[in-house]
Short mmCIF file of C-alpha atoms in Angstrom, two decimals:
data_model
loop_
_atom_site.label_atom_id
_atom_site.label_comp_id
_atom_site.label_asym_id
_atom_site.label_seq_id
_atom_site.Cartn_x
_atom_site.Cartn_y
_atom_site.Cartn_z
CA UNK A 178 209.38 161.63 61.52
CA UNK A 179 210.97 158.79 63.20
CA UNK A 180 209.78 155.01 63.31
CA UNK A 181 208.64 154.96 67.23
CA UNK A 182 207.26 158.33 66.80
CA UNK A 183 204.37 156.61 64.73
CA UNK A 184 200.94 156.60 66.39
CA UNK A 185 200.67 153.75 68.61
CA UNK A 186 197.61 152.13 66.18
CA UNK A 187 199.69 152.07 63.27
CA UNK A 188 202.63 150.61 64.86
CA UNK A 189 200.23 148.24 66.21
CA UNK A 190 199.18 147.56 62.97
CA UNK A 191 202.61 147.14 61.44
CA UNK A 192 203.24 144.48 64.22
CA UNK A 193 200.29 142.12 62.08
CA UNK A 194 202.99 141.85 59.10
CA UNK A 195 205.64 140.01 61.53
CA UNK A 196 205.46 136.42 63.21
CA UNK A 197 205.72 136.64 67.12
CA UNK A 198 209.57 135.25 66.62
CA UNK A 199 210.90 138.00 64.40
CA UNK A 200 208.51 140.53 66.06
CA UNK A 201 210.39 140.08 69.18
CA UNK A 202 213.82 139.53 67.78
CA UNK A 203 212.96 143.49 65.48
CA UNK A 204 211.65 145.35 68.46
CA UNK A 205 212.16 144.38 71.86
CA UNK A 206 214.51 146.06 74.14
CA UNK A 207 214.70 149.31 71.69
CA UNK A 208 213.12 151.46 74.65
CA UNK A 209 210.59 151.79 77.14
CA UNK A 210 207.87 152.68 74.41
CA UNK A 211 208.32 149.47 72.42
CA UNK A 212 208.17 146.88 74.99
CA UNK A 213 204.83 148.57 76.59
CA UNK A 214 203.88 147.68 72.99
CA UNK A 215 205.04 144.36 72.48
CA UNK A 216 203.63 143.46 76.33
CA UNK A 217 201.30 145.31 77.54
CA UNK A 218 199.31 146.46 73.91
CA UNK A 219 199.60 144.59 71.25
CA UNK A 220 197.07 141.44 70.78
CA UNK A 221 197.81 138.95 68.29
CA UNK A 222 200.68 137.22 68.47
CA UNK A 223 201.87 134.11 66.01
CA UNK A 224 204.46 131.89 66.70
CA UNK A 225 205.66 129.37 64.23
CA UNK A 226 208.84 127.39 65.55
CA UNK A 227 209.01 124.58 63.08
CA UNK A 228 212.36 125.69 61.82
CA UNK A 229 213.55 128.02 64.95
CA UNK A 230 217.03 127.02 66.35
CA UNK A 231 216.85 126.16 70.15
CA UNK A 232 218.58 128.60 71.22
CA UNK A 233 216.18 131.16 70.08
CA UNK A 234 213.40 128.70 71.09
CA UNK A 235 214.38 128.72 74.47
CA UNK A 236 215.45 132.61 75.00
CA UNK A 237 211.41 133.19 73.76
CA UNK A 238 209.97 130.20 75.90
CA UNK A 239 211.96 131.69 78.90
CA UNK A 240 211.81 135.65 78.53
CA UNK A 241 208.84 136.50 76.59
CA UNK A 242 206.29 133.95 76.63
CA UNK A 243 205.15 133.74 80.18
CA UNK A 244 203.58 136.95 80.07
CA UNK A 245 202.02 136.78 76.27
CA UNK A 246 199.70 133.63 76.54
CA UNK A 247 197.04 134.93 77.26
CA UNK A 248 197.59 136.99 73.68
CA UNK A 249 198.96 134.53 71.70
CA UNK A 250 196.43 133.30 68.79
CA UNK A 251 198.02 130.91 66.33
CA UNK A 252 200.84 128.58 67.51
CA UNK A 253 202.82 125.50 65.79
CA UNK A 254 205.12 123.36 67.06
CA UNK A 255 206.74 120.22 65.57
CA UNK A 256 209.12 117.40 66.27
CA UNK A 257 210.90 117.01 63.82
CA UNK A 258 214.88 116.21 62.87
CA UNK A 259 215.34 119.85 62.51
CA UNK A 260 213.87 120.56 66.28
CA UNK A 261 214.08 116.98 68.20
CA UNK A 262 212.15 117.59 71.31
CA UNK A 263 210.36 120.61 71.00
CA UNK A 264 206.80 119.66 71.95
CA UNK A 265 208.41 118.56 75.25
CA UNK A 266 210.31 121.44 75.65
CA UNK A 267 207.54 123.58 75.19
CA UNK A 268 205.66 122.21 77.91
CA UNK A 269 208.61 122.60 80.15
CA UNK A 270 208.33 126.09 80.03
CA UNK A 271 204.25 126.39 79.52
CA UNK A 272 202.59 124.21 82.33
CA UNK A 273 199.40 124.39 80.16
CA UNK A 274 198.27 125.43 76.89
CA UNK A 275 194.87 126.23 78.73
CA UNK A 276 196.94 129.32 79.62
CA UNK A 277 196.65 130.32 75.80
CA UNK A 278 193.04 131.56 76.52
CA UNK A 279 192.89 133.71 73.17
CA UNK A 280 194.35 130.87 70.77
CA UNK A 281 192.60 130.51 67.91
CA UNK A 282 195.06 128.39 65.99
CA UNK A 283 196.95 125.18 67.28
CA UNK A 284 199.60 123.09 64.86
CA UNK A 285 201.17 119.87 66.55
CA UNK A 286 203.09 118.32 64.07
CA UNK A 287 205.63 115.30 64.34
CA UNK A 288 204.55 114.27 67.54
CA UNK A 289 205.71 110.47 68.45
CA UNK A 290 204.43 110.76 72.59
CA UNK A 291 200.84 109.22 72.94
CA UNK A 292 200.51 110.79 76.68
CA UNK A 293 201.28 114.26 75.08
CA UNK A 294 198.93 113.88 72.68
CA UNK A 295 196.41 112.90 74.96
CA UNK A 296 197.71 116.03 77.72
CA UNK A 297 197.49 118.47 75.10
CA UNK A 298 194.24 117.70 73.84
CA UNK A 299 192.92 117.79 77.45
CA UNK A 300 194.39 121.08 78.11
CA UNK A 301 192.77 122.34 74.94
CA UNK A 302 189.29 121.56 76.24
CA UNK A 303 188.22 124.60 77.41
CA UNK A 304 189.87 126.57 74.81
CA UNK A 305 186.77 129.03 73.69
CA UNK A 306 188.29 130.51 70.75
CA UNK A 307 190.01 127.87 69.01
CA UNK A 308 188.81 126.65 65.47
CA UNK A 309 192.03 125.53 63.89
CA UNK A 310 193.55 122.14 64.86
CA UNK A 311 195.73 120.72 62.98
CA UNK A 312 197.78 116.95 64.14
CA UNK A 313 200.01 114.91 62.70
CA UNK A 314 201.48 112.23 64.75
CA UNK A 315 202.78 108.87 64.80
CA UNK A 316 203.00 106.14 67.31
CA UNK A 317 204.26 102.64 67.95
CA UNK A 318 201.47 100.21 68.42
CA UNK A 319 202.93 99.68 72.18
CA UNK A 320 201.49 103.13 72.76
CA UNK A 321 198.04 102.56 71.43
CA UNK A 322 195.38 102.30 73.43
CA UNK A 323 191.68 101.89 71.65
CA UNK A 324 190.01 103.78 74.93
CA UNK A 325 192.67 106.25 75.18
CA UNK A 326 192.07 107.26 71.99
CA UNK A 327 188.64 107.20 71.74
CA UNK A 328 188.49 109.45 74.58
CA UNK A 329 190.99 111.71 72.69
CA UNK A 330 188.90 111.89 69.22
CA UNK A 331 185.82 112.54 71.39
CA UNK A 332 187.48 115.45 73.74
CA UNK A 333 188.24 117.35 70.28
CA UNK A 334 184.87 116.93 68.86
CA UNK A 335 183.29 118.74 71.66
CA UNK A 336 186.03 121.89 71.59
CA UNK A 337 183.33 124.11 71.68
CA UNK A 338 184.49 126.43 68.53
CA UNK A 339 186.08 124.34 66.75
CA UNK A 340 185.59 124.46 62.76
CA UNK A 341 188.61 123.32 61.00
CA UNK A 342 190.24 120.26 61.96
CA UNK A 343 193.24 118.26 59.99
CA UNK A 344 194.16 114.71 61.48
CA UNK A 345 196.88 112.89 60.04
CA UNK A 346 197.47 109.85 63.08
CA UNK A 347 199.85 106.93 62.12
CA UNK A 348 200.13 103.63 64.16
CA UNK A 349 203.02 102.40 63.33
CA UNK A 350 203.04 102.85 59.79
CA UNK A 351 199.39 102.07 59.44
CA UNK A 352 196.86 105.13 59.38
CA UNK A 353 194.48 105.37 62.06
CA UNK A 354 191.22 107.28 63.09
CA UNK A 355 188.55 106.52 65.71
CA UNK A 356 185.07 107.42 64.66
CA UNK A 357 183.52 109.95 67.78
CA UNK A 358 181.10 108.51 69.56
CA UNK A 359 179.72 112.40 69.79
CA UNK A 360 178.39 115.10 67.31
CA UNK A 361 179.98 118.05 66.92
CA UNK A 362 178.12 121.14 66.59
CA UNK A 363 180.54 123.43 65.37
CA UNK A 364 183.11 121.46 62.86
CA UNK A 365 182.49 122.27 59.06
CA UNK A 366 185.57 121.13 57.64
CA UNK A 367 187.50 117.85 58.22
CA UNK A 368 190.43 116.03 56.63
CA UNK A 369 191.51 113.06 57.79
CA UNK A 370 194.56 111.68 55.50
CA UNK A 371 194.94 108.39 53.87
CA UNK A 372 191.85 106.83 56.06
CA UNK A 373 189.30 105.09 54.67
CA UNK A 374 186.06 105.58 55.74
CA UNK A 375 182.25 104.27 54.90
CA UNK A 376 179.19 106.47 53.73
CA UNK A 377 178.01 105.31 57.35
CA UNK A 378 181.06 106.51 59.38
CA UNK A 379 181.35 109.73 57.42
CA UNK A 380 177.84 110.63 59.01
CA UNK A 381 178.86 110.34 62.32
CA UNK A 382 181.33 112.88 62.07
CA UNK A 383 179.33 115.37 61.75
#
C-alpha cells in the first residue's frame, strides 16, 4: 500500500508527530490529496520558529499561514541573534493574532518593543482557548511606562482561559512585575522569574 493511500484519519494522525514547519516543508505540494489535508482537514497545527532561517520564515508567513490561523494552536516566536526581527516580521504578515481563534499556546520570547508587547497582549484578549502564555522580554527604562504596564498585567489576568502563565520582564537589567489590580479566575500556575514578592502581593495574584 502506498503512503497517501492511508485512510485520511491516520494520516491525520501521523500529521500530530510533525511541527507545522516540517509538516509543510514533508507534504505540501505532493498532490491534490495532500494539500486538501494540510488546508482544508487537518486541525492542529504548531509552529515553533525560534531557530527557523528567514527565508523559510517568510515562504510560511507568506504562502501558508494566511489560510491556517484559524487552526493553528501553539505558536512561538523569539527575537533573538539567531532571528533579529521576527516578532515584527510576523506581524507584517499577520495583522492580528486575534485571527489565531483556536490558539491554545502563545511563546513571545526576546522581545525588546514595549508597544508590541502591549499590541500583542491586546490582540490576545479575546482569545477563548488560550491557557499557555509564556513572555520574556526586556526593555530600556525610556520605554517604561507604570500605567502602560499595569494595563498590560491586568489585560492578561482577565484572558478568560488562561491557566499557565510564565513572565520573565526585565527593565533594563532590573526585573520587573506589576501586581494586577484584578483576580483571575482561571490561572493555577504562575512563575514569575527572579521577582520578589510579599506573602501580601502573592495573594493578589490569584
Amino acid at each position: 500500500m502506498k503512503f497517501e493511500s492511508l485512510p485520511n484519519e491516520i494520516l491525520l494522525d501521523l500529521f500530530d508527530y510533525f511541527n507545522g514547519i516540517d509538516l509543510l516543508h514533508a507534504f505540501n505540494g505532493l498532490n491534490y490529496h495532500f494539500n486538501s489535508l494540510l488546508y482544508k482537514q487537518y486541525q492542529s497545527y504548531h509552529f515553533k520558529f525560534n531557530s527557523i532561517s528567514k527565508y523559510n520564515f517568510d515562504t510560511i508567513c507568506s504562502q501558508h499561514l494566511p489560510f491556517i490561523t484559524d487552526r493553528i494552536i501553539s505558536l512561538s516566536l523569539s527575537d533573538n541573534e539567531k532571528t533579529p526581527g521576527q516578532i515584527n516580521l510576523f506581524r507584517s504578515y499577520i495583522s492580528s493574532f486575534s485571527q489565531f481563534t483556536r490558539l491554545r499556546s502563545l511563546s513571545i520570547y526576546h522581545l525588546h518593543s514595549y508597544d508590541t508587547l502591549m499590541k500583542i497582549v491586546d490582540e490576545c484578549h479575546h482569545l477563548n482557548y488560550l491557557t499557555y502564555l509564556n513572555f520574556y522580554s526586556y526593555f530600556s527604562r525610556f520605554q517604561y511606562n507604570q500605567k502602560d504596564f499595569q494595563s498590560i498585567v491586568n489585560n492578561i489576568w482577565n484572558f478568560p482561559q488562561l491557566t499557565h502563565c510564565n513572565v520573565d520582564i526585565s527593565i533594563q537589567g532590573s526585573n520587573f512585575f506589576s501586581i494586577p489590580t484584578k483576580i483571575s479566575t482561571s490561572l493555577k500556575y504562575l512563575n514569575m522569574y527572579n521577582n520578589k514578592l510579599t506573602w501580601n502581593q502573592i495573594n493578589k495574584l490569584f
